[in-house]
Coordinates of C-alpha atoms and ligand atoms in Angstrom, one line a residue:
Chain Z
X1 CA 77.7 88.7 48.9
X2 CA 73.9 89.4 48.7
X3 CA 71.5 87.8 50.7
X4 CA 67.7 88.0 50.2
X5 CA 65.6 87.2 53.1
X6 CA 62.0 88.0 54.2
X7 CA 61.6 89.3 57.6
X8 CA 58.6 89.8 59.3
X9 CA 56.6 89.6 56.0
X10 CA 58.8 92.2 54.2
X11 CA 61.2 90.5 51.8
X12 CA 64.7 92.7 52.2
X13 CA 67.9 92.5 50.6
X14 CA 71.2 92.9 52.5
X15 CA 74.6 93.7 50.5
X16 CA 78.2 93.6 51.0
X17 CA 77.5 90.8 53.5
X18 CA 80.9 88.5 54.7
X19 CA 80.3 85.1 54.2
X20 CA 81.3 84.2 57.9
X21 CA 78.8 87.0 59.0
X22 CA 75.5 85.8 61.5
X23 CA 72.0 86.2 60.5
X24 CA 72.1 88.7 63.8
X25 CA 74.5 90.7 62.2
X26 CA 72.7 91.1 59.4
X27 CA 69.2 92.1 61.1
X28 CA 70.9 94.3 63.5
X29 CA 73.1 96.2 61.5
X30 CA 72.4 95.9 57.8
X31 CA 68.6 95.7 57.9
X32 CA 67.8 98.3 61.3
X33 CA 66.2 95.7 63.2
X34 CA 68.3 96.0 66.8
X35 CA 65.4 94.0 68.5
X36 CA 67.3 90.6 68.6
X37 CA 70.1 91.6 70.9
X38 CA 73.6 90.3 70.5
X39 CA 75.1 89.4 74.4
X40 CA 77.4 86.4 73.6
X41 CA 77.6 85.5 69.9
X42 CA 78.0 81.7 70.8
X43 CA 74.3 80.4 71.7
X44 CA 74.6 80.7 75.2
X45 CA 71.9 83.1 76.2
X46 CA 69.1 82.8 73.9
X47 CA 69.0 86.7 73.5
X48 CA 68.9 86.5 69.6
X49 CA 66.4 84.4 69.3
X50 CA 64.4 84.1 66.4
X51 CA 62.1 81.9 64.1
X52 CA 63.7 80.9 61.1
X53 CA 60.8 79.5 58.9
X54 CA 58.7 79.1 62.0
X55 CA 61.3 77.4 64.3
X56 CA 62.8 79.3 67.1
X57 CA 67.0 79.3 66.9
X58 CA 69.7 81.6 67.6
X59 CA 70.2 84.0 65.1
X60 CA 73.7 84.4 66.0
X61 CA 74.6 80.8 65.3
X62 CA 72.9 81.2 61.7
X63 CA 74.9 82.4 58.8
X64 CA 74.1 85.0 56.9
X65 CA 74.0 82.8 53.8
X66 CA 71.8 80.2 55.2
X67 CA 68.8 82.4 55.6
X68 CA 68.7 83.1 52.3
X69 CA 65.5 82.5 50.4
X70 CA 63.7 81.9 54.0
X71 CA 61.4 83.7 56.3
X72 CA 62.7 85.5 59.5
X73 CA 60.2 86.7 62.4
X74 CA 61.9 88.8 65.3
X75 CA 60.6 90.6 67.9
X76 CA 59.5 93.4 66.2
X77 CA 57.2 91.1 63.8
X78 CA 55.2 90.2 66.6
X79 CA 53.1 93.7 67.7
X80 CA 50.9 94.2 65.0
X81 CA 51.1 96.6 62.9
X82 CA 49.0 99.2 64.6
X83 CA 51.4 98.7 67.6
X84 CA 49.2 96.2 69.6
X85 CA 51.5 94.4 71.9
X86 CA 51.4 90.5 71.1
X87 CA 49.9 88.7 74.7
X88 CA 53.0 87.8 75.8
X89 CA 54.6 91.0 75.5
X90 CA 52.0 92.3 77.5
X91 CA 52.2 89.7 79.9
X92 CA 55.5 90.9 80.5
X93 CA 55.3 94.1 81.0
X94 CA 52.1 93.5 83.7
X95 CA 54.0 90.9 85.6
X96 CA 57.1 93.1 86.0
X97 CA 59.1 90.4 84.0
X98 CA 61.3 92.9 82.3
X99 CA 64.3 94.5 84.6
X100 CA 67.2 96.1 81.9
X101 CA 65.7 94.5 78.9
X102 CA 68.3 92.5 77.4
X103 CA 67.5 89.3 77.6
X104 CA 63.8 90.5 76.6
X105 CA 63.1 90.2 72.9
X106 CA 64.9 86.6 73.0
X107 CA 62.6 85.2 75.9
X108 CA 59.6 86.6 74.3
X109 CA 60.1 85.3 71.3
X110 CA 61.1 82.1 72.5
X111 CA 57.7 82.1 75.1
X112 CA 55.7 83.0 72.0
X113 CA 57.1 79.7 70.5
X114 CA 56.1 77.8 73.6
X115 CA 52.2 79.0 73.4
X116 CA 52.4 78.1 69.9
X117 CA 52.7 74.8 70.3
X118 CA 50.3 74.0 73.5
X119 CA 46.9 74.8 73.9
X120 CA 46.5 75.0 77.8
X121 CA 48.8 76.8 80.3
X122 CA 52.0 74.4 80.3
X123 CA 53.3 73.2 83.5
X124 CA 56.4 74.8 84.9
X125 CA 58.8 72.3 84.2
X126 CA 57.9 72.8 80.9
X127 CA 58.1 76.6 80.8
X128 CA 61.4 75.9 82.8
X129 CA 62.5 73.6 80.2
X130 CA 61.5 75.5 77.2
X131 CA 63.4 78.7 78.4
X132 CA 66.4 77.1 79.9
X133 CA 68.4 78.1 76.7
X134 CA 67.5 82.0 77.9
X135 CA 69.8 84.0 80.5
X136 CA 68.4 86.6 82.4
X137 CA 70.8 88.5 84.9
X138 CA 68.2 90.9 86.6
X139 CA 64.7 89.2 87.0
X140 CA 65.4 86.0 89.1
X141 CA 63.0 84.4 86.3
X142 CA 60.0 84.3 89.0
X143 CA 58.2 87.4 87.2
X144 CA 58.6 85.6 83.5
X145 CA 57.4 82.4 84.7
X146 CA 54.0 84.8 85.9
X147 CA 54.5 86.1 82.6
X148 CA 53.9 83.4 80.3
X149 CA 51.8 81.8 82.6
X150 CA 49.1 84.9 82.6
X151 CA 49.3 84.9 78.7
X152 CA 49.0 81.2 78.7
X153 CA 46.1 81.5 80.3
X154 CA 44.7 84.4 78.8
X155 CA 45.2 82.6 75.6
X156 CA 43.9 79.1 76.9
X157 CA 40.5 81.2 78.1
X158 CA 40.1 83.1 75.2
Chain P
X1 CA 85.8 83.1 52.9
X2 CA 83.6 81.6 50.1
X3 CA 80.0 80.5 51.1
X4 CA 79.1 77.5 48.9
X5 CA 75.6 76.9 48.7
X6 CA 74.7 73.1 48.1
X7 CA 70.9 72.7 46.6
X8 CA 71.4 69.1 46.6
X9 CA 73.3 66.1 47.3
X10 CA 74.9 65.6 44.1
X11 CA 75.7 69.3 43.9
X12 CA 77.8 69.0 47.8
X13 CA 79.2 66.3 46.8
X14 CA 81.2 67.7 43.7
X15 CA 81.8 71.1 45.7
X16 CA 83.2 69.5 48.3
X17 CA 85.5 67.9 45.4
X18 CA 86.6 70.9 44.1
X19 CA 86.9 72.5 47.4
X20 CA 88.4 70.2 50.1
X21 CA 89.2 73.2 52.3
X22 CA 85.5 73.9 52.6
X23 CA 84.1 73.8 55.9
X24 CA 80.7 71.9 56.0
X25 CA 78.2 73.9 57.7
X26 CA 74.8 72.3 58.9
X27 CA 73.1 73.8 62.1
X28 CA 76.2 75.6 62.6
X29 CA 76.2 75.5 66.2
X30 CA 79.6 74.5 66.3
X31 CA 81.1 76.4 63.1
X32 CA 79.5 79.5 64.0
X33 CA 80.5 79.7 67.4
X34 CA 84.5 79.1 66.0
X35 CA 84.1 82.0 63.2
X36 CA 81.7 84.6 65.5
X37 CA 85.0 83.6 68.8
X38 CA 87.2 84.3 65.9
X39 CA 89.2 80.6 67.1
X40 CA 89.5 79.6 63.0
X41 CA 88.7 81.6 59.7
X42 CA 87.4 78.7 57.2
X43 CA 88.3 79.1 53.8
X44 CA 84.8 78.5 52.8
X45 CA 81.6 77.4 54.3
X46 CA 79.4 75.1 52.3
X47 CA 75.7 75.1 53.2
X48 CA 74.1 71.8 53.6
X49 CA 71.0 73.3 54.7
X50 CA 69.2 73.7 51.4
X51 CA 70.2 69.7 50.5
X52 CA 66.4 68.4 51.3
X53 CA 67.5 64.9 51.1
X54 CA 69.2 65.6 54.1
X55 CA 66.4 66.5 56.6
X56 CA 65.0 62.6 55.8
X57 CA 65.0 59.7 57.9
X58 CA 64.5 56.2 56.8
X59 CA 64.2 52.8 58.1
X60 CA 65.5 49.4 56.4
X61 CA 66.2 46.4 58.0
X62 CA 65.3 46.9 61.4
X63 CA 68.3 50.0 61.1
X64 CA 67.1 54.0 61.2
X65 CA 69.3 55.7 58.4
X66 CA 69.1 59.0 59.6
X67 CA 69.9 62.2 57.0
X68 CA 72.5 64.0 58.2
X69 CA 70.2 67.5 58.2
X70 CA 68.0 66.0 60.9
X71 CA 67.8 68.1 64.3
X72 CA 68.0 66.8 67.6
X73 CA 64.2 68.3 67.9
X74 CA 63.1 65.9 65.5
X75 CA 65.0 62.9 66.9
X76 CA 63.0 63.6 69.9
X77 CA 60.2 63.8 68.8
X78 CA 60.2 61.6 65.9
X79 CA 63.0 58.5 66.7
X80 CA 62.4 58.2 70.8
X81 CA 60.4 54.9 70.3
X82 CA 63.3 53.2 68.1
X83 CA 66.2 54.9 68.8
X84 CA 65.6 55.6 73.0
X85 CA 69.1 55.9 74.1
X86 CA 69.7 58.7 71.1
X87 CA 66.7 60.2 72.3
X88 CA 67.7 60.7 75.7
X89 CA 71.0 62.2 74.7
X90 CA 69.0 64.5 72.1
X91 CA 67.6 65.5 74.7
X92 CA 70.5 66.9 77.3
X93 CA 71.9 68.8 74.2
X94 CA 72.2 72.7 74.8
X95 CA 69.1 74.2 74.8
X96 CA 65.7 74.0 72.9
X97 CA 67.1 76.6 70.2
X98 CA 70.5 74.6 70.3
X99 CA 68.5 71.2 69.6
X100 CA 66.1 73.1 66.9
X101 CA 69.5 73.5 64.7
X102 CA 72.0 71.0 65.9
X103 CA 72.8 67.4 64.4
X104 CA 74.4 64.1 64.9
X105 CA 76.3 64.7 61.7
X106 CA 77.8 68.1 63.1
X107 CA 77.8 65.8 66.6
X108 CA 80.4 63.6 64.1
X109 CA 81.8 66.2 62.1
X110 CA 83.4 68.1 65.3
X111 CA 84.3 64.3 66.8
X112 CA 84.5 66.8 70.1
X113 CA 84.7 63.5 73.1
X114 CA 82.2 64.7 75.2
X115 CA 79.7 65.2 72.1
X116 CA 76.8 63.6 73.6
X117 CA 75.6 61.7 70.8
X118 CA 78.7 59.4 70.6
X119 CA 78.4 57.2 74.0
X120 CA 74.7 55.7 72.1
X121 CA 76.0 55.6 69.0
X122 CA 78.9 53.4 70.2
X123 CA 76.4 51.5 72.6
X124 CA 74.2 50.4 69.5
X125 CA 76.5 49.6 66.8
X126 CA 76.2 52.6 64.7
X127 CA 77.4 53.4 61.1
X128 CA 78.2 56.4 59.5
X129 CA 77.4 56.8 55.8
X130 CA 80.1 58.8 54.2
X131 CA 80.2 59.9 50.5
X132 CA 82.3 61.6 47.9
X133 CA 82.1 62.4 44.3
X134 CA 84.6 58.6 44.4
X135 CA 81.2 56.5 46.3
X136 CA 80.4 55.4 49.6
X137 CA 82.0 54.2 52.7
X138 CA 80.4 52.4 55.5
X139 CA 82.5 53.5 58.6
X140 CA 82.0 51.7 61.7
X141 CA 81.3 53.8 64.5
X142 CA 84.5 52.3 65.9
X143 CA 86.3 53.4 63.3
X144 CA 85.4 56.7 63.3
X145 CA 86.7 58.7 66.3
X146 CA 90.3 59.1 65.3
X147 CA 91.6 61.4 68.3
X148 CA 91.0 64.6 69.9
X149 CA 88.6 66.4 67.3
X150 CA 89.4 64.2 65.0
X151 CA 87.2 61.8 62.5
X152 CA 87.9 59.4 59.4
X153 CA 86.3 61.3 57.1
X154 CA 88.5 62.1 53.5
X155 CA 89.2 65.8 52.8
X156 CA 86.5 65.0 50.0
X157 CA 83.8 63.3 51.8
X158 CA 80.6 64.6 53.7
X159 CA 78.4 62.4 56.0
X160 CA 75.3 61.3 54.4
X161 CA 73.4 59.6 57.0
X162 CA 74.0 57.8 60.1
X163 CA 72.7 54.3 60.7
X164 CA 71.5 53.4 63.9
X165 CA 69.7 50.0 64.4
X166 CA 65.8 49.9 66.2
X167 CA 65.9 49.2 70.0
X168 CA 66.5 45.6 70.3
X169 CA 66.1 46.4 74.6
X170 CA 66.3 49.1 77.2
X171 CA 68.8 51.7 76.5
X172 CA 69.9 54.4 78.6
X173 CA 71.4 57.6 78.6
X174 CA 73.6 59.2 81.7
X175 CA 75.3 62.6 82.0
X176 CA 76.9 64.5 85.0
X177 CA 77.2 68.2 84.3
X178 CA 76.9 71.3 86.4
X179 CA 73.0 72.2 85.5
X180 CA 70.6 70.4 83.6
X181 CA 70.4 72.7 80.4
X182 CA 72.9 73.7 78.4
X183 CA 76.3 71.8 79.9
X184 CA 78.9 70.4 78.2
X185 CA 79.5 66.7 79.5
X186 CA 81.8 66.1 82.5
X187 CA 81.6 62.7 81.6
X188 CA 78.6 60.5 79.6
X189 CA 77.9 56.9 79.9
X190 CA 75.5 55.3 77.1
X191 CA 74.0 51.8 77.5
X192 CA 72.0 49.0 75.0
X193 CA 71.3 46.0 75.9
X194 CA 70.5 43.6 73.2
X195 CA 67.8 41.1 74.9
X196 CA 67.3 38.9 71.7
X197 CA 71.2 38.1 71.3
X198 CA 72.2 38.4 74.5
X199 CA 75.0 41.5 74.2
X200 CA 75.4 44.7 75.8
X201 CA 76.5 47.7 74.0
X202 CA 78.4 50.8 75.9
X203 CA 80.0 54.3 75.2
X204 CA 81.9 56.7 77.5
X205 CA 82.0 59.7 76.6
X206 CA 84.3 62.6 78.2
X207 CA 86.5 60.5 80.0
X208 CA 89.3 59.3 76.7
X209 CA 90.8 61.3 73.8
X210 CA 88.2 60.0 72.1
X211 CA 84.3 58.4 72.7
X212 CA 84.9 54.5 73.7
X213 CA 83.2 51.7 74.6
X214 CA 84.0 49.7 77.6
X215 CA 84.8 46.0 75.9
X216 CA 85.7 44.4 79.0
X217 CA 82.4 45.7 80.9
X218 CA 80.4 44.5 77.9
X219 CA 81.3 40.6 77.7
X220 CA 81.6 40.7 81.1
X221 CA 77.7 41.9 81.7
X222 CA 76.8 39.9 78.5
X223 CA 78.0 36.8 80.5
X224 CA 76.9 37.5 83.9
X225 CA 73.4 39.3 83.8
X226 CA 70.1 37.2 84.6
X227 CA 68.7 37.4 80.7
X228 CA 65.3 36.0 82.2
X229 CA 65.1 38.9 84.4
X230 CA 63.1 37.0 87.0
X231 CA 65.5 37.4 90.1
X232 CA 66.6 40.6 91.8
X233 CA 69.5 42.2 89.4
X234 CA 72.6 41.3 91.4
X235 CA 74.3 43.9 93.3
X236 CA 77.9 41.8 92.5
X237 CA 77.7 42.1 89.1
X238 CA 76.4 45.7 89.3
X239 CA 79.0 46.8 91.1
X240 CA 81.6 44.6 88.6
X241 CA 80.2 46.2 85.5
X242 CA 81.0 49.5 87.2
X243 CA 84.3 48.9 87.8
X244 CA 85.5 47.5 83.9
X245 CA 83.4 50.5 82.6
X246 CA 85.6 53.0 84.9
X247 CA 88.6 50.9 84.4
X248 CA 88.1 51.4 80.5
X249 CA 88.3 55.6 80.5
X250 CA 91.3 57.4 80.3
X251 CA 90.0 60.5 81.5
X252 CA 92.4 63.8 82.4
X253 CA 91.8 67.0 85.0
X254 CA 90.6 69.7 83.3
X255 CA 88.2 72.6 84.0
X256 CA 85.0 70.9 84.2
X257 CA 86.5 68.0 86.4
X258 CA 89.3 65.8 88.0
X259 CA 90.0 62.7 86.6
X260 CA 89.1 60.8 90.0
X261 CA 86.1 62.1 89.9
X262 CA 85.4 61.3 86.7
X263 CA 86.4 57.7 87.0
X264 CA 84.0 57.3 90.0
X265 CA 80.8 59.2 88.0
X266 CA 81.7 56.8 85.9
X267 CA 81.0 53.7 87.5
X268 CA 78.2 55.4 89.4
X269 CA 76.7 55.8 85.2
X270 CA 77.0 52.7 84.9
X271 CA 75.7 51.0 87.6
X272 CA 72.6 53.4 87.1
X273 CA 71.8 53.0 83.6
X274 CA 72.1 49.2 84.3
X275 CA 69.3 49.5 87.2
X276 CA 67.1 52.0 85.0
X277 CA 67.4 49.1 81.9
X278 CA 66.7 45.9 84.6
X279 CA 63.8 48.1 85.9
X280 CA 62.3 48.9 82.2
X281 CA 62.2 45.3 81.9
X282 CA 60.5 44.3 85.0
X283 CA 58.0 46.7 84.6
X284 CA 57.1 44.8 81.5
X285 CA 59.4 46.2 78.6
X286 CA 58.1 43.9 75.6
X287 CA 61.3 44.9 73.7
Ligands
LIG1 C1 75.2 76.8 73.5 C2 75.6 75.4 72.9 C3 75.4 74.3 73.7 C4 75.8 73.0 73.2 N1 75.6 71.9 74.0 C5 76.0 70.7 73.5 C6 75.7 69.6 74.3 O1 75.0 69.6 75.4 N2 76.1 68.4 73.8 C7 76.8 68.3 72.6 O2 77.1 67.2 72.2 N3 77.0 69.3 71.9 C8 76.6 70.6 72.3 N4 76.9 71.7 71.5 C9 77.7 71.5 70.3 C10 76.9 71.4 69.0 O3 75.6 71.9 69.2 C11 76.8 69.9 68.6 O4 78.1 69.4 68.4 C12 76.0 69.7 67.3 O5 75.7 68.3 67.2 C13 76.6 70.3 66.1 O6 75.7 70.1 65.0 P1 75.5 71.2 63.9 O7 74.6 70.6 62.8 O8 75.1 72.5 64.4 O9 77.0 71.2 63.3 P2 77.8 72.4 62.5 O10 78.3 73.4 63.5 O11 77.1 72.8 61.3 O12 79.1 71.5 62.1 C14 79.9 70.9 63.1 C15 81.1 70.1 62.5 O13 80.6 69.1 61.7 C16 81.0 69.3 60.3 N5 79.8 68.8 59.5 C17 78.5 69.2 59.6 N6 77.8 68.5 58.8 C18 78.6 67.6 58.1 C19 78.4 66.6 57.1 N7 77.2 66.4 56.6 N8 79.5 66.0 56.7 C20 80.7 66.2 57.2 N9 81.0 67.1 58.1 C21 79.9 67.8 58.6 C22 81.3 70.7 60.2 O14 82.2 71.0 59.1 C23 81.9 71.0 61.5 O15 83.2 70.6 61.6 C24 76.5 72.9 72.0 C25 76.7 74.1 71.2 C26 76.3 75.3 71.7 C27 76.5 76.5 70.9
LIG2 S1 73.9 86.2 71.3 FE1 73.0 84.4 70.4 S2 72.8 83.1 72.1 FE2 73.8 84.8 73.0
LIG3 S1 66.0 91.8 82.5 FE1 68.1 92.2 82.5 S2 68.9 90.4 81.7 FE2 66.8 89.9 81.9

């Protein structure tokens, strides 16, 4: 089947796709967008996280079918289009919160989501809270906790 | 596999006519997670998420009827006042992009006994609201858990909406599970007390072939507790309604835990979400 879907502001069609088929399927390997990364294909690690008309979810939990006519964001929407890393991204990558990467794009975007919605920098229980759905193996989550914190803050200063 | 795409009610309900195999698919955190594990192929998948009549919630009557498209997210952040004890099981579901998707109906449709919705929905006297192209059926919540993974629904029907009545007293909401994000119950305990009439509502969850309340435990409590809530809550009957809410599981060993230790986290449930709902009243609860 066909499935039309905008995705980071570019509406994009993807064909020959299997009715049982994820929306991370269908970014990864029928639109070139291997950002959202694919580690357990059952919502356990938050790595494919994405907004679906604004609203962060896994995109491997999504079908295909259900994104039709909607409005995807990923990881790679959220640089502009110069290349400027988004705040958090930077934030990251200054607070050493990135070890192999995996788990990165899904914790961005899911810490972008966070600053979103909250004009100050949140308290840690509710960073903790809002990222508990995101595995990370390497980090020890101490450096992304200093990482949305410092773009929290940058943003709440700004 | 078909996909079916539903744009409206009407629409679902006369595809799901003409295809009874068809799989309904809402937030799809349980039907995805099946077809991605490859652990069942669906014929077809029919997408409720376009149905906007769905994502609605309602009140008449004092009851919430609650669209079977709305999220946990939004029972959180919209219900908590009416419906607490939901609420507070909304709230242990999965993960924030697990709660952004997932749904009571789906919570129903899998009829898995440690969903976490199930131990208030049996505590308050829920209904589900199920439909087919033949009308509607009120199902008791009761009713509705038919075994293991198993629900009343016809091979025709779809859940509408699910009726929950507004607080009418504290409810709470217990879970034991290995972390605090993202666990699948070892066992759940749901509470209501109905201050007005003078009855307690309860739901076990994890512990039976299916979700159950604890009858004994309820007209026990119902007869015994202090209703003016002047004196110190009675550590007797505490520790009673603890017993007949353990002695009312059925609960097996399995991977996330034995079934003595379920029985006794159990009655500990119990005797805590009693002391959290005597407390809320102390403190002044006008409900
Ligand atoms: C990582 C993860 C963590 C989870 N944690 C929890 C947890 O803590 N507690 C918990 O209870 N559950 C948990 N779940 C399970 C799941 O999220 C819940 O059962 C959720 O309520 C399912 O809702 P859904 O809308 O996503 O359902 P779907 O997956 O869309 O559907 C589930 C079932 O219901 C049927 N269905 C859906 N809508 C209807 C309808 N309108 N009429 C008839 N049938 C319908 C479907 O056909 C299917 O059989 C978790 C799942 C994942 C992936
Ligand atoms: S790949 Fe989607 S949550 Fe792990
Ligand atoms: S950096 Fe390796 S999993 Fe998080």
């Amino acid at each position: 089947m066909r499935v039309n879907v905008t995705v980071n502001g570019t509406p994009m069609i993807a064909d020959d796709v299997w009715p049982g088929e994820s929306l991370l399927y269908v970014l990864r390997e029928r639109l070139g967008l291997p950002g959202s990364k694919n580690a357990c294909e059952q919502g356990e690690c938050g790595s494919c996280t994405v907004y679906l008309d604004d609203v962060p979810v896994c995109a491997c939990l999504v079908a295909a079918g259900q994104a039709e006519g909607r409005e995807v964001l990923t990881v790679e929407g959220l640089a502009s289009a110069e290349g400027g890393l988004d705040p958090v991204q930077a934030a990251f990558v200054e607070c050493g919160a990135v070890q192999c990467g995996f788990c990165t794009p899904g914790l961005i975007v899911q810490a972008h989501s966070l600053l979103a919605q909250h004009d100050g920098v949140p308290a840690d229980v509710e960073i903790r809270e809002h990222l508990a759905g995101n595995l990370c193996r390497c980090t020890g989550y101490e450096k992304i906790l200093d990482a949305v914190r410092l773009a929290a803050s940058r943003k709440a200063g700004s | 596999m078909d996909f079916l795409r539903a744009t409206t009610w009407t629409e679902a309900l006369r595809m799901k006519a003409d295809r009874p195999d068809a799989t309904p698919l809402q937030g799809g955190t349980d039907v995805m997670v099946e077809i991605n594990l490859d652990k069942g192929r669906p014929k077809a998948l029919l997408d409720l998420t376009p149905v906007t009549e769905l994502t609605e919630w309602s009140i008449h009557d004092d009851t919430v009827r609650i669209g079977a498209g709305v999220t946990y997210t939004r029972i959180i952040a919209e219900l908590a006042d009416r419906l607490p004890g939901l609420a507070q099981a909304s709230r242990t579901v999965g993960s924030p992009q697990i709660r952004n998707r997932g749904t009571v109906a789906g919570n129903l449709g899998a009829a898995s006994p440690a969903g976490d919705s199930h131990p208030p929905l049996l505590a308050t006297g829920a209904t589900v609201e199920a439909e087919s192209v033949d009308g509607t059926r009120m199902i008791p919540i009761g009713d509705f858990y038919t075994g293991v993974k198993r629900n009343a629904l016809a091979a025709n029907e779809l859940i509408r909406a699910i009726h929950v009545p507004v607080k009418t007293g504290p409810q709470y909401f217990s879970k034991i599970g290995t972390r605090n994000a993202m666990v699948i119950a070892v066992c759940s305990f749901g509470l209501a007390l109905n201050v007005a009439e003078r009855t307690v509502g309860t739901g076990i969850g994890s512990a039976a072939p299916t979700p159950r309340r604890a009858f004994e435990a309820e007209t026990f409590l119902a007869e015994n507790l202090d209703w003016s809530f002047e004196n110190e809550l009675d550590p007797v009957v505490t520790k009673r309604f603890g017993e007949l809410v353990a002695a009312a599981a059925a609960p097996i060993d399995d991977v996330r835990g034995s079934r003595d230790y379920r029985v006794h986290a159990l009655a500990v449930m119990a005797r805590r979400t009693l002391g959290w709902a005597w407390q809320e009243r102390v403190n002044g609860g006008n409900s």
